[in-house]
């Protein structure tokens, strides 16, 4: 199984500042035949289901604000929120869909400093 | 609008069975893979399994923690997927979500509690 490891486990950032969450996979999730990274990012607020933010490591889902961006390739990935808003307080998860089981990172809790 | 609604959760004793449903609307259900994911209270997300479409022979895959006990099926005529859970353990207690593999949409979840 591919193990997904996120860092940090929790993060406190001031409003308007940049937030960066990292995700590392135990093996590459880059599929060479199409040059796509099978990596997604989700946002989960208390009492709500996860919401898809990013897929193919860097493609924003429809309606996701452009302050959210994803980057990376192979085994190392980053979710960046360029200017933190109060509404961004949540737990963020990465997930690989390169192979089954489709494993998730342990989550990163993002709070306001 | 893509919508997924889970139902069938509840309290069940260890060793018991429960069948969850995932009713879909707003997209071409028959062409989509459906995934089940669970989340124990205060914990992270755990992928449970998935079923592919008829075009992919309704292929299923499961997490090791549920393989042999859980079965995923679907009825495309009813736009509904199912998660049959047998030999339930206390550690299966969680909110169970279904999600559409294409759009990334998720349902609101249904709570399963396994306790004596």
mmCIF file of N, CA, C and O in Angstrom, chain B residues 14-110:
data_model
loop_
_atom_site.group_PDB
_atom_site.id
_atom_site.type_symbol
_atom_site.label_atom_id
_atom_site.label_comp_id
_atom_site.label_asym_id
_atom_site.label_seq_id
_atom_site.Cartn_x
_atom_site.Cartn_y
_atom_site.Cartn_z
ATOM 1 N N UNK B 14 -21.810 -6.256 18.028
ATOM 2 C CA UNK B 14 -20.646 -6.923 17.421
ATOM 3 C C UNK B 14 -21.044 -8.279 16.848
ATOM 4 O O UNK B 14 -21.818 -9.020 17.460
ATOM 5 N N UNK B 15 -20.530 -8.556 15.657
ATOM 6 C CA UNK B 15 -20.881 -9.786 14.957
ATOM 7 C C UNK B 15 -22.100 -9.661 14.068
ATOM 8 O O UNK B 15 -22.392 -10.569 13.278
ATOM 9 N N UNK B 16 -22.796 -8.546 14.175
ATOM 10 C CA UNK B 16 -24.005 -8.331 13.389
ATOM 11 C C UNK B 16 -23.740 -7.812 11.992
ATOM 12 O O UNK B 16 -22.592 -7.669 11.564
ATOM 13 N N UNK B 17 -24.835 -7.540 11.282
ATOM 14 C CA UNK B 17 -24.759 -7.073 9.900
ATOM 15 C C UNK B 17 -25.575 -5.807 9.710
ATOM 16 O O UNK B 17 -26.522 -5.543 10.472
ATOM 17 N N UNK B 18 -25.204 -5.055 8.686
ATOM 18 C CA UNK B 18 -25.913 -3.835 8.343
ATOM 19 C C UNK B 18 -25.682 -3.573 6.863
ATOM 20 O O UNK B 18 -24.602 -3.886 6.332
ATOM 21 N N UNK B 19 -26.677 -3.007 6.192
ATOM 22 C CA UNK B 19 -26.530 -2.683 4.772
ATOM 23 C C UNK B 19 -26.797 -1.202 4.574
ATOM 24 O O UNK B 19 -27.885 -0.714 4.881
ATOM 25 N N UNK B 20 -25.797 -0.499 4.070
ATOM 26 C CA UNK B 20 -25.926 0.919 3.777
ATOM 27 C C UNK B 20 -26.297 1.130 2.315
ATOM 28 O O UNK B 20 -25.910 0.337 1.455
ATOM 29 N N UNK B 21 -27.024 2.206 2.063
ATOM 30 C CA UNK B 21 -27.380 2.579 0.700
ATOM 31 C C UNK B 21 -26.819 3.963 0.375
ATOM 32 O O UNK B 21 -26.649 4.794 1.270
ATOM 33 N N UNK B 22 -26.568 4.185 -0.892
ATOM 34 C CA UNK B 22 -26.079 5.471 -1.386
ATOM 35 C C UNK B 22 -26.896 5.811 -2.629
ATOM 36 O O UNK B 22 -26.673 5.232 -3.696
ATOM 37 N N UNK B 23 -27.858 6.717 -2.474
ATOM 38 C CA UNK B 23 -28.730 7.097 -3.580
ATOM 39 C C UNK B 23 -28.149 8.311 -4.293
ATOM 40 O O UNK B 23 -27.826 9.320 -3.646
ATOM 41 N N UNK B 24 -28.022 8.209 -5.608
ATOM 42 C CA UNK B 24 -27.358 9.252 -6.381
ATOM 43 C C UNK B 24 -28.319 9.940 -7.342
ATOM 44 O O UNK B 24 -29.287 9.337 -7.825
ATOM 45 N N UNK B 25 -28.019 11.205 -7.618
ATOM 46 C CA UNK B 25 -28.789 11.961 -8.602
ATOM 47 C C UNK B 25 -27.916 13.075 -9.159
ATOM 48 O O UNK B 25 -26.904 13.449 -8.560
ATOM 49 N N UNK B 26 -28.314 13.608 -10.328
ATOM 50 C CA UNK B 26 -27.617 14.751 -10.897
ATOM 51 C C UNK B 26 -26.423 14.419 -11.768
ATOM 52 O O UNK B 26 -25.725 15.323 -12.232
ATOM 53 N N UNK B 27 -26.169 13.128 -11.995
ATOM 54 C CA UNK B 27 -25.078 12.734 -12.883
ATOM 55 C C UNK B 27 -25.387 11.351 -13.434
ATOM 56 O O UNK B 27 -26.335 10.697 -13.004
ATOM 57 N N UNK B 28 -24.590 10.914 -14.384
ATOM 58 C CA UNK B 28 -24.795 9.602 -15.000
ATOM 59 C C UNK B 28 -24.213 8.534 -14.094
ATOM 60 O O UNK B 28 -23.049 8.130 -14.230
ATOM 61 N N UNK B 29 -25.056 8.091 -13.171
ATOM 62 C CA UNK B 29 -24.624 7.139 -12.138
ATOM 63 C C UNK B 29 -24.019 5.884 -12.754
ATOM 64 O O UNK B 29 -22.976 5.408 -12.300
ATOM 65 N N UNK B 30 -24.627 5.373 -13.800
ATOM 66 C CA UNK B 30 -24.207 4.084 -14.358
ATOM 67 C C UNK B 30 -22.781 4.133 -14.905
ATOM 68 O O UNK B 30 -22.126 3.096 -15.016
ATOM 69 N N UNK B 31 -22.290 5.315 -15.220
ATOM 70 C CA UNK B 31 -20.950 5.439 -15.782
ATOM 71 C C UNK B 31 -19.863 5.744 -14.767
ATOM 72 O O UNK B 31 -18.679 5.817 -15.130
ATOM 73 N N UNK B 32 -20.254 5.887 -13.515
ATOM 74 C CA UNK B 32 -19.305 6.309 -12.495
ATOM 75 C C UNK B 32 -18.909 5.188 -11.550
ATOM 76 O O UNK B 32 -19.729 4.341 -11.213
ATOM 77 N N UNK B 33 -17.663 5.245 -11.092
ATOM 78 C CA UNK B 33 -17.256 4.402 -9.969
ATOM 79 C C UNK B 33 -17.763 5.058 -8.687
ATOM 80 O O UNK B 33 -17.821 6.287 -8.594
ATOM 81 N N UNK B 34 -18.145 4.238 -7.729
ATOM 82 C CA UNK B 34 -18.599 4.732 -6.428
ATOM 83 C C UNK B 34 -17.667 4.202 -5.351
ATOM 84 O O UNK B 34 -17.347 3.014 -5.315
ATOM 85 N N UNK B 35 -17.225 5.115 -4.506
ATOM 86 C CA UNK B 35 -16.316 4.775 -3.417
ATOM 87 C C UNK B 35 -17.033 4.910 -2.076
ATOM 88 O O UNK B 35 -17.916 5.748 -1.915
ATOM 89 N N UNK B 36 -16.607 4.093 -1.118
ATOM 90 C CA UNK B 36 -17.033 4.231 0.269
ATOM 91 C C UNK B 36 -15.809 4.573 1.114
ATOM 92 O O UNK B 36 -14.753 3.962 0.967
ATOM 93 N N UNK B 37 -15.983 5.570 1.982
ATOM 94 C CA UNK B 37 -14.924 6.036 2.877
ATOM 95 C C UNK B 37 -15.529 6.169 4.264
ATOM 96 O O UNK B 37 -16.692 6.579 4.394
ATOM 97 N N UNK B 38 -14.782 5.845 5.306
ATOM 98 C CA UNK B 38 -15.317 5.981 6.649
ATOM 99 C C UNK B 38 -14.412 6.841 7.505
ATOM 100 O O UNK B 38 -13.232 7.036 7.207
ATOM 101 N N UNK B 39 -15.012 7.349 8.586
ATOM 102 C CA UNK B 39 -14.282 8.236 9.490
ATOM 103 C C UNK B 39 -14.771 8.006 10.905
ATOM 104 O O UNK B 39 -15.910 8.347 11.236
ATOM 105 N N UNK B 40 -13.924 7.434 11.739
ATOM 106 C CA UNK B 40 -14.245 7.294 13.155
ATOM 107 C C UNK B 40 -14.216 8.668 13.810
ATOM 108 O O UNK B 40 -13.544 9.586 13.334
ATOM 109 N N UNK B 41 -14.947 8.799 14.881
ATOM 110 C CA UNK B 41 -15.075 10.089 15.554
ATOM 111 C C UNK B 41 -13.719 10.662 15.931
ATOM 112 O O UNK B 41 -12.921 10.000 16.612
ATOM 113 N N UNK B 42 -13.444 11.884 15.467
ATOM 114 C CA UNK B 42 -12.191 12.552 15.786
ATOM 115 C C UNK B 42 -10.971 12.022 15.059
ATOM 116 O O UNK B 42 -9.847 12.447 15.350
ATOM 117 N N UNK B 43 -11.188 11.111 14.100
ATOM 118 C CA UNK B 43 -10.070 10.491 13.388
ATOM 119 C C UNK B 43 -10.048 10.920 11.925
ATOM 120 O O UNK B 43 -10.899 11.694 11.468
ATOM 121 N N UNK B 44 -9.097 10.384 11.199
ATOM 122 C CA UNK B 44 -8.949 10.712 9.790
ATOM 123 C C UNK B 44 -9.828 9.861 8.884
ATOM 124 O O UNK B 44 -10.669 9.078 9.347
ATOM 125 N N UNK B 45 -9.617 10.028 7.589
ATOM 126 C CA UNK B 45 -10.409 9.336 6.578
ATOM 127 C C UNK B 45 -9.773 7.999 6.224
ATOM 128 O O UNK B 45 -8.554 7.911 6.053
ATOM 129 N N UNK B 46 -10.613 6.971 6.106
ATOM 130 C CA UNK B 46 -10.148 5.646 5.715
ATOM 131 C C UNK B 46 -10.965 5.176 4.514
ATOM 132 O O UNK B 46 -12.197 5.031 4.611
ATOM 133 N N UNK B 47 -10.296 4.936 3.412
ATOM 134 C CA UNK B 47 -10.961 4.387 2.229
ATOM 135 C C UNK B 47 -11.387 2.961 2.516
ATOM 136 O O UNK B 47 -10.585 2.154 3.001
ATOM 137 N N UNK B 48 -12.639 2.640 2.212
ATOM 138 C CA UNK B 48 -13.190 1.309 2.497
ATOM 139 C C UNK B 48 -13.167 0.434 1.241
ATOM 140 O O UNK B 48 -12.783 -0.737 1.297
ATOM 141 N N UNK B 49 -13.597 1.008 0.124
ATOM 142 C CA UNK B 49 -13.636 0.221 -1.106
ATOM 143 C C UNK B 49 -14.357 0.957 -2.213
ATOM 144 O O UNK B 49 -14.828 2.079 -2.027
ATOM 145 N N UNK B 50 -14.430 0.314 -3.384
ATOM 146 C CA UNK B 50 -15.107 0.938 -4.507
ATOM 147 C C UNK B 50 -15.659 -0.118 -5.451
ATOM 148 O O UNK B 50 -15.222 -1.264 -5.454
ATOM 149 N N UNK B 51 -16.643 0.332 -6.250
ATOM 150 C CA UNK B 51 -17.174 -0.501 -7.319
ATOM 151 C C UNK B 51 -17.133 0.320 -8.601
ATOM 152 O O UNK B 51 -17.530 1.492 -8.608
ATOM 153 N N UNK B 52 -16.639 -0.280 -9.655
ATOM 154 C CA UNK B 52 -16.578 0.415 -10.932
ATOM 155 C C UNK B 52 -17.883 0.230 -11.701
ATOM 156 O O UNK B 52 -18.810 -0.414 -11.242
ATOM 157 N N UNK B 53 -17.937 0.811 -12.874
ATOM 158 C CA UNK B 53 -19.144 0.770 -13.688
ATOM 159 C C UNK B 53 -19.262 -0.557 -14.450
ATOM 160 O O UNK B 53 -18.323 -1.378 -14.455
ATOM 161 N N UNK B 54 -20.384 -0.723 -15.115
ATOM 162 C CA UNK B 54 -20.619 -1.919 -15.920
ATOM 163 C C UNK B 54 -19.532 -2.045 -16.994
ATOM 164 O O UNK B 54 -19.071 -3.147 -17.279
ATOM 165 N N UNK B 55 -19.131 -0.906 -17.578
ATOM 166 C CA UNK B 55 -18.098 -0.910 -18.611
ATOM 167 C C UNK B 55 -16.783 -1.504 -18.098
ATOM 168 O O UNK B 55 -15.989 -2.020 -18.885
ATOM 169 N N UNK B 56 -16.567 -1.409 -16.802
ATOM 170 C CA UNK B 56 -15.379 -1.977 -16.162
ATOM 171 C C UNK B 56 -15.738 -3.205 -15.343
ATOM 172 O O UNK B 56 -15.102 -3.490 -14.320
ATOM 173 N N UNK B 57 -16.813 -3.874 -15.795
ATOM 174 C CA UNK B 57 -17.194 -5.177 -15.232
ATOM 175 C C UNK B 57 -17.574 -5.131 -13.764
ATOM 176 O O UNK B 57 -17.464 -6.144 -13.055
ATOM 177 N N UNK B 58 -18.020 -3.953 -13.286
ATOM 178 C CA UNK B 58 -18.420 -3.813 -11.875
ATOM 179 C C UNK B 58 -17.295 -4.274 -10.934
ATOM 180 O O UNK B 58 -17.573 -4.818 -9.859
ATOM 181 N N UNK B 59 -16.061 -4.045 -11.309
ATOM 182 C CA UNK B 59 -14.930 -4.497 -10.496
ATOM 183 C C UNK B 59 -14.951 -3.832 -9.121
ATOM 184 O O UNK B 59 -15.208 -2.636 -8.997
ATOM 185 N N UNK B 60 -14.680 -4.629 -8.115
ATOM 186 C CA UNK B 60 -14.635 -4.114 -6.745
ATOM 187 C C UNK B 60 -13.217 -4.240 -6.178
ATOM 188 O O UNK B 60 -12.417 -5.064 -6.621
ATOM 189 N N UNK B 61 -12.948 -3.388 -5.196
ATOM 190 C CA UNK B 61 -11.690 -3.451 -4.451
ATOM 191 C C UNK B 61 -11.985 -3.014 -3.034
ATOM 192 O O UNK B 61 -12.885 -2.180 -2.811
ATOM 193 N N UNK B 62 -11.244 -3.557 -2.069
ATOM 194 C CA UNK B 62 -11.518 -3.306 -0.653
ATOM 195 C C UNK B 62 -10.235 -3.044 0.127
ATOM 196 O O UNK B 62 -9.166 -3.538 -0.232
ATOM 197 N N UNK B 63 -10.393 -2.290 1.207
ATOM 198 C CA UNK B 63 -9.301 -2.149 2.159
ATOM 199 C C UNK B 63 -9.089 -3.478 2.867
ATOM 200 O O UNK B 63 -10.046 -4.249 3.071
ATOM 201 N N UNK B 64 -7.855 -3.730 3.282
ATOM 202 C CA UNK B 64 -7.544 -4.990 3.963
ATOM 203 C C UNK B 64 -8.363 -5.156 5.234
ATOM 204 O O UNK B 64 -8.725 -6.274 5.624
ATOM 205 N N UNK B 65 -8.677 -4.041 5.889
ATOM 206 C CA UNK B 65 -9.392 -4.092 7.171
ATOM 207 C C UNK B 65 -10.830 -4.590 7.040
ATOM 208 O O UNK B 65 -11.445 -4.978 8.041
ATOM 209 N N UNK B 66 -11.385 -4.563 5.823
ATOM 210 C CA UNK B 66 -12.785 -4.975 5.643
ATOM 211 C C UNK B 66 -12.934 -6.116 4.640
ATOM 212 O O UNK B 66 -14.036 -6.666 4.490
ATOM 213 N N UNK B 67 -11.866 -6.483 3.979
ATOM 214 C CA UNK B 67 -11.952 -7.515 2.953
ATOM 215 C C UNK B 67 -12.447 -8.826 3.531
ATOM 216 O O UNK B 67 -11.992 -9.253 4.591
ATOM 217 N N UNK B 68 -13.410 -9.428 2.849
ATOM 218 C CA UNK B 68 -13.994 -10.668 3.326
ATOM 219 C C UNK B 68 -15.188 -10.467 4.239
ATOM 220 O O UNK B 68 -15.939 -11.412 4.503
ATOM 221 N N UNK B 69 -15.370 -9.237 4.733
ATOM 222 C CA UNK B 69 -16.526 -8.941 5.601
ATOM 223 C C UNK B 69 -17.516 -7.974 4.938
ATOM 224 O O UNK B 69 -18.714 -8.048 5.177
ATOM 225 N N UNK B 70 -16.989 -7.064 4.132
ATOM 226 C CA UNK B 70 -17.825 -6.049 3.471
ATOM 227 C C UNK B 70 -17.938 -6.359 1.986
ATOM 228 O O UNK B 70 -16.987 -6.845 1.363
ATOM 229 N N UNK B 71 -19.106 -6.048 1.423
ATOM 230 C CA UNK B 71 -19.336 -6.238 -0.008
ATOM 231 C C UNK B 71 -20.025 -5.008 -0.581
ATOM 232 O O UNK B 71 -21.037 -4.548 -0.039
ATOM 233 N N UNK B 72 -19.464 -4.485 -1.656
ATOM 234 C CA UNK B 72 -20.060 -3.341 -2.339
ATOM 235 C C UNK B 72 -20.784 -3.832 -3.590
ATOM 236 O O UNK B 72 -20.267 -4.673 -4.335
ATOM 237 N N UNK B 73 -21.976 -3.312 -3.808
ATOM 238 C CA UNK B 73 -22.752 -3.657 -5.002
ATOM 239 C C UNK B 73 -23.459 -2.397 -5.500
ATOM 240 O O UNK B 73 -23.381 -1.340 -4.872
ATOM 241 N N UNK B 74 -24.130 -2.524 -6.617
ATOM 242 C CA UNK B 74 -24.855 -1.376 -7.161
ATOM 243 C C UNK B 74 -26.040 -1.847 -7.982
ATOM 244 O O UNK B 74 -26.042 -2.966 -8.515
ATOM 245 N N UNK B 75 -27.044 -0.981 -8.074
ATOM 246 C CA UNK B 75 -28.208 -1.220 -8.922
ATOM 247 C C UNK B 75 -28.357 0.026 -9.781
ATOM 248 O O UNK B 75 -28.887 1.053 -9.316
ATOM 249 N N UNK B 76 -27.866 -0.031 -11.014
ATOM 250 C CA UNK B 76 -27.879 1.151 -11.871
ATOM 251 C C UNK B 76 -29.305 1.579 -12.229
ATOM 252 O O UNK B 76 -29.548 2.749 -12.514
ATOM 253 N N UNK B 77 -30.254 0.638 -12.196
ATOM 254 C CA UNK B 77 -31.651 0.994 -12.499
ATOM 255 C C UNK B 77 -32.251 1.867 -11.402
ATOM 256 O O UNK B 77 -33.218 2.594 -11.627
ATOM 257 N N UNK B 78 -31.659 1.805 -10.212
ATOM 258 C CA UNK B 78 -32.144 2.610 -9.085
ATOM 259 C C UNK B 78 -31.168 3.728 -8.723
ATOM 260 O O UNK B 78 -31.382 4.426 -7.736
ATOM 261 N N UNK B 79 -30.098 3.876 -9.498
ATOM 262 C CA UNK B 79 -29.069 4.881 -9.195
ATOM 263 C C UNK B 79 -28.601 4.774 -7.741
ATOM 264 O O UNK B 79 -28.444 5.788 -7.032
ATOM 265 N N UNK B 80 -28.379 3.553 -7.294
ATOM 266 C CA UNK B 80 -28.046 3.317 -5.891
ATOM 267 C C UNK B 80 -26.897 2.320 -5.761
ATOM 268 O O UNK B 80 -26.863 1.313 -6.478
ATOM 269 N N UNK B 81 -25.990 2.631 -4.853
ATOM 270 C CA UNK B 81 -24.914 1.712 -4.493
ATOM 271 C C UNK B 81 -25.139 1.245 -3.057
ATOM 272 O O UNK B 81 -25.823 1.921 -2.270
ATOM 273 N N UNK B 82 -24.553 0.115 -2.736
ATOM 274 C CA UNK B 82 -24.769 -0.490 -1.420
ATOM 275 C C UNK B 82 -23.444 -0.907 -0.794
ATOM 276 O O UNK B 82 -22.483 -1.230 -1.498
ATOM 277 N N UNK B 83 -23.450 -0.916 0.537
ATOM 278 C CA UNK B 83 -22.322 -1.455 1.283
ATOM 279 C C UNK B 83 -22.887 -2.435 2.305
ATOM 280 O O UNK B 83 -23.516 -2.025 3.291
ATOM 281 N N UNK B 84 -22.711 -3.731 2.019
ATOM 282 C CA UNK B 84 -23.150 -4.783 2.939
ATOM 283 C C UNK B 84 -22.017 -5.054 3.910
ATOM 284 O O UNK B 84 -20.904 -5.398 3.484
ATOM 285 N N UNK B 85 -22.318 -4.898 5.190
ATOM 286 C CA UNK B 85 -21.297 -5.068 6.219
ATOM 287 C C UNK B 85 -21.687 -6.228 7.119
ATOM 288 O O UNK B 85 -22.741 -6.189 7.768
ATOM 289 N N UNK B 86 -20.851 -7.267 7.139
ATOM 290 C CA UNK B 86 -21.082 -8.445 7.972
ATOM 291 C C UNK B 86 -19.982 -8.581 9.011
ATOM 292 O O UNK B 86 -18.928 -7.931 8.906
ATOM 293 N N UNK B 87 -20.230 -9.418 10.003
ATOM 294 C CA UNK B 87 -19.233 -9.679 11.062
ATOM 295 C C UNK B 87 -18.657 -8.382 11.609
ATOM 296 O O UNK B 87 -17.433 -8.218 11.737
ATOM 297 N N UNK B 88 -19.543 -7.470 11.936
ATOM 298 C CA UNK B 88 -19.103 -6.141 12.356
ATOM 299 C C UNK B 88 -18.349 -6.182 13.679
ATOM 300 O O UNK B 88 -18.661 -6.971 14.576
ATOM 301 N N UNK B 89 -17.354 -5.298 13.775
ATOM 302 C CA UNK B 89 -16.516 -5.184 14.957
ATOM 303 C C UNK B 89 -16.685 -3.776 15.541
ATOM 304 O O UNK B 89 -17.092 -2.846 14.836
ATOM 305 N N UNK B 90 -16.318 -3.625 16.809
ATOM 306 C CA UNK B 90 -16.436 -2.309 17.430
ATOM 307 C C UNK B 90 -15.607 -1.266 16.672
ATOM 308 O O UNK B 90 -16.001 -0.100 16.590
ATOM 309 N N UNK B 91 -14.491 -1.699 16.097
ATOM 310 C CA UNK B 91 -13.630 -0.763 15.363
ATOM 311 C C UNK B 91 -14.207 -0.331 14.014
ATOM 312 O O UNK B 91 -13.621 0.512 13.319
ATOM 313 N N UNK B 92 -15.338 -0.893 13.610
ATOM 314 C CA UNK B 92 -16.027 -0.443 12.398
ATOM 315 C C UNK B 92 -16.927 0.763 12.672
ATOM 316 O O UNK B 92 -17.511 1.324 11.741
ATOM 317 N N UNK B 93 -17.042 1.158 13.941
ATOM 318 C CA UNK B 93 -17.847 2.321 14.295
ATOM 319 C C UNK B 93 -17.285 3.573 13.626
ATOM 320 O O UNK B 93 -16.110 3.911 13.806
ATOM 321 N N UNK B 94 -18.120 4.239 12.846
ATOM 322 C CA UNK B 94 -17.653 5.399 12.070
ATOM 323 C C UNK B 94 -18.819 6.016 11.309
ATOM 324 O O UNK B 94 -19.901 5.417 11.212
ATOM 325 N N UNK B 95 -18.585 7.192 10.780
ATOM 326 C CA UNK B 95 -19.464 7.759 9.766
ATOM 327 C C UNK B 95 -18.999 7.214 8.419
ATOM 328 O O UNK B 95 -17.801 7.254 8.111
ATOM 329 N N UNK B 96 -19.953 6.696 7.661
ATOM 330 C CA UNK B 96 -19.641 6.118 6.354
ATOM 331 C C UNK B 96 -20.142 7.059 5.263
ATOM 332 O O UNK B 96 -21.318 7.448 5.252
ATOM 333 N N UNK B 97 -19.224 7.406 4.359
ATOM 334 C CA UNK B 97 -19.544 8.285 3.234
ATOM 335 C C UNK B 97 -19.454 7.504 1.927
ATOM 336 O O UNK B 97 -18.580 6.646 1.785
ATOM 337 N N UNK B 98 -20.311 7.860 0.970
ATOM 338 C CA UNK B 98 -20.087 7.407 -0.398
ATOM 339 C C UNK B 98 -19.680 8.622 -1.232
ATOM 340 O O UNK B 98 -20.025 9.767 -0.896
ATOM 341 N N UNK B 99 -18.910 8.366 -2.275
ATOM 342 C CA UNK B 99 -18.482 9.455 -3.146
ATOM 343 C C UNK B 99 -18.453 8.995 -4.591
ATOM 344 O O UNK B 99 -18.269 7.802 -4.883
ATOM 345 N N UNK B 100 -18.650 9.954 -5.482
ATOM 346 C CA UNK B 100 -18.617 9.699 -6.922
ATOM 347 C C UNK B 100 -17.172 9.822 -7.401
ATOM 348 O O UNK B 100 -16.546 10.858 -7.210
ATOM 349 N N UNK B 101 -16.672 8.765 -8.022
ATOM 350 C CA UNK B 101 -15.275 8.754 -8.444
ATOM 351 C C UNK B 101 -14.938 9.760 -9.529
ATOM 352 O O UNK B 101 -13.777 10.128 -9.684
ATOM 353 N N UNK B 102 -15.927 10.231 -10.275
ATOM 354 C CA UNK B 102 -15.652 11.169 -11.371
ATOM 355 C C UNK B 102 -15.729 12.627 -10.935
ATOM 356 O O UNK B 102 -14.822 13.417 -11.175
ATOM 357 N N UNK B 103 -16.822 13.001 -10.269
ATOM 358 C CA UNK B 103 -17.019 14.410 -9.901
ATOM 359 C C UNK B 103 -16.348 14.770 -8.585
ATOM 360 O O UNK B 103 -16.151 15.945 -8.283
ATOM 361 N N UNK B 104 -16.047 13.751 -7.766
ATOM 362 C CA UNK B 104 -15.473 14.039 -6.455
ATOM 363 C C UNK B 104 -16.502 14.448 -5.425
ATOM 364 O O UNK B 104 -16.141 14.851 -4.314
ATOM 365 N N UNK B 105 -17.794 14.349 -5.767
ATOM 366 C CA UNK B 105 -18.838 14.718 -4.807
ATOM 367 C C UNK B 105 -18.978 13.651 -3.734
ATOM 368 O O UNK B 105 -18.797 12.455 -4.005
ATOM 369 N N UNK B 106 -19.337 14.073 -2.540
ATOM 370 C CA UNK B 106 -19.534 13.179 -1.402
ATOM 371 C C UNK B 106 -20.935 13.374 -0.838
ATOM 372 O O UNK B 106 -21.491 14.466 -0.899
ATOM 373 N N UNK B 107 -21.458 12.314 -0.212
ATOM 374 C CA UNK B 107 -22.687 12.454 0.542
ATOM 375 C C UNK B 107 -22.394 13.023 1.925
ATOM 376 O O UNK B 107 -21.242 13.284 2.268
ATOM 377 N N UNK B 108 -23.469 13.191 2.721
ATOM 378 C CA UNK B 108 -23.328 13.753 4.066
ATOM 379 C C UNK B 108 -22.910 12.705 5.092
ATOM 380 O O UNK B 108 -22.496 13.049 6.201
ATOM 381 N N UNK B 109 -23.020 11.431 4.730
ATOM 382 C CA UNK B 109 -22.583 10.361 5.614
ATOM 383 C C UNK B 109 -23.705 9.785 6.464
ATOM 384 O O UNK B 109 -24.732 10.426 6.705
ATOM 385 N N UNK B 110 -23.495 8.548 6.918
ATOM 386 C CA UNK B 110 -24.427 7.886 7.828
ATOM 387 C C UNK B 110 -23.610 7.212 8.920
ATOM 388 O O UNK B 110 -22.563 6.613 8.646
#
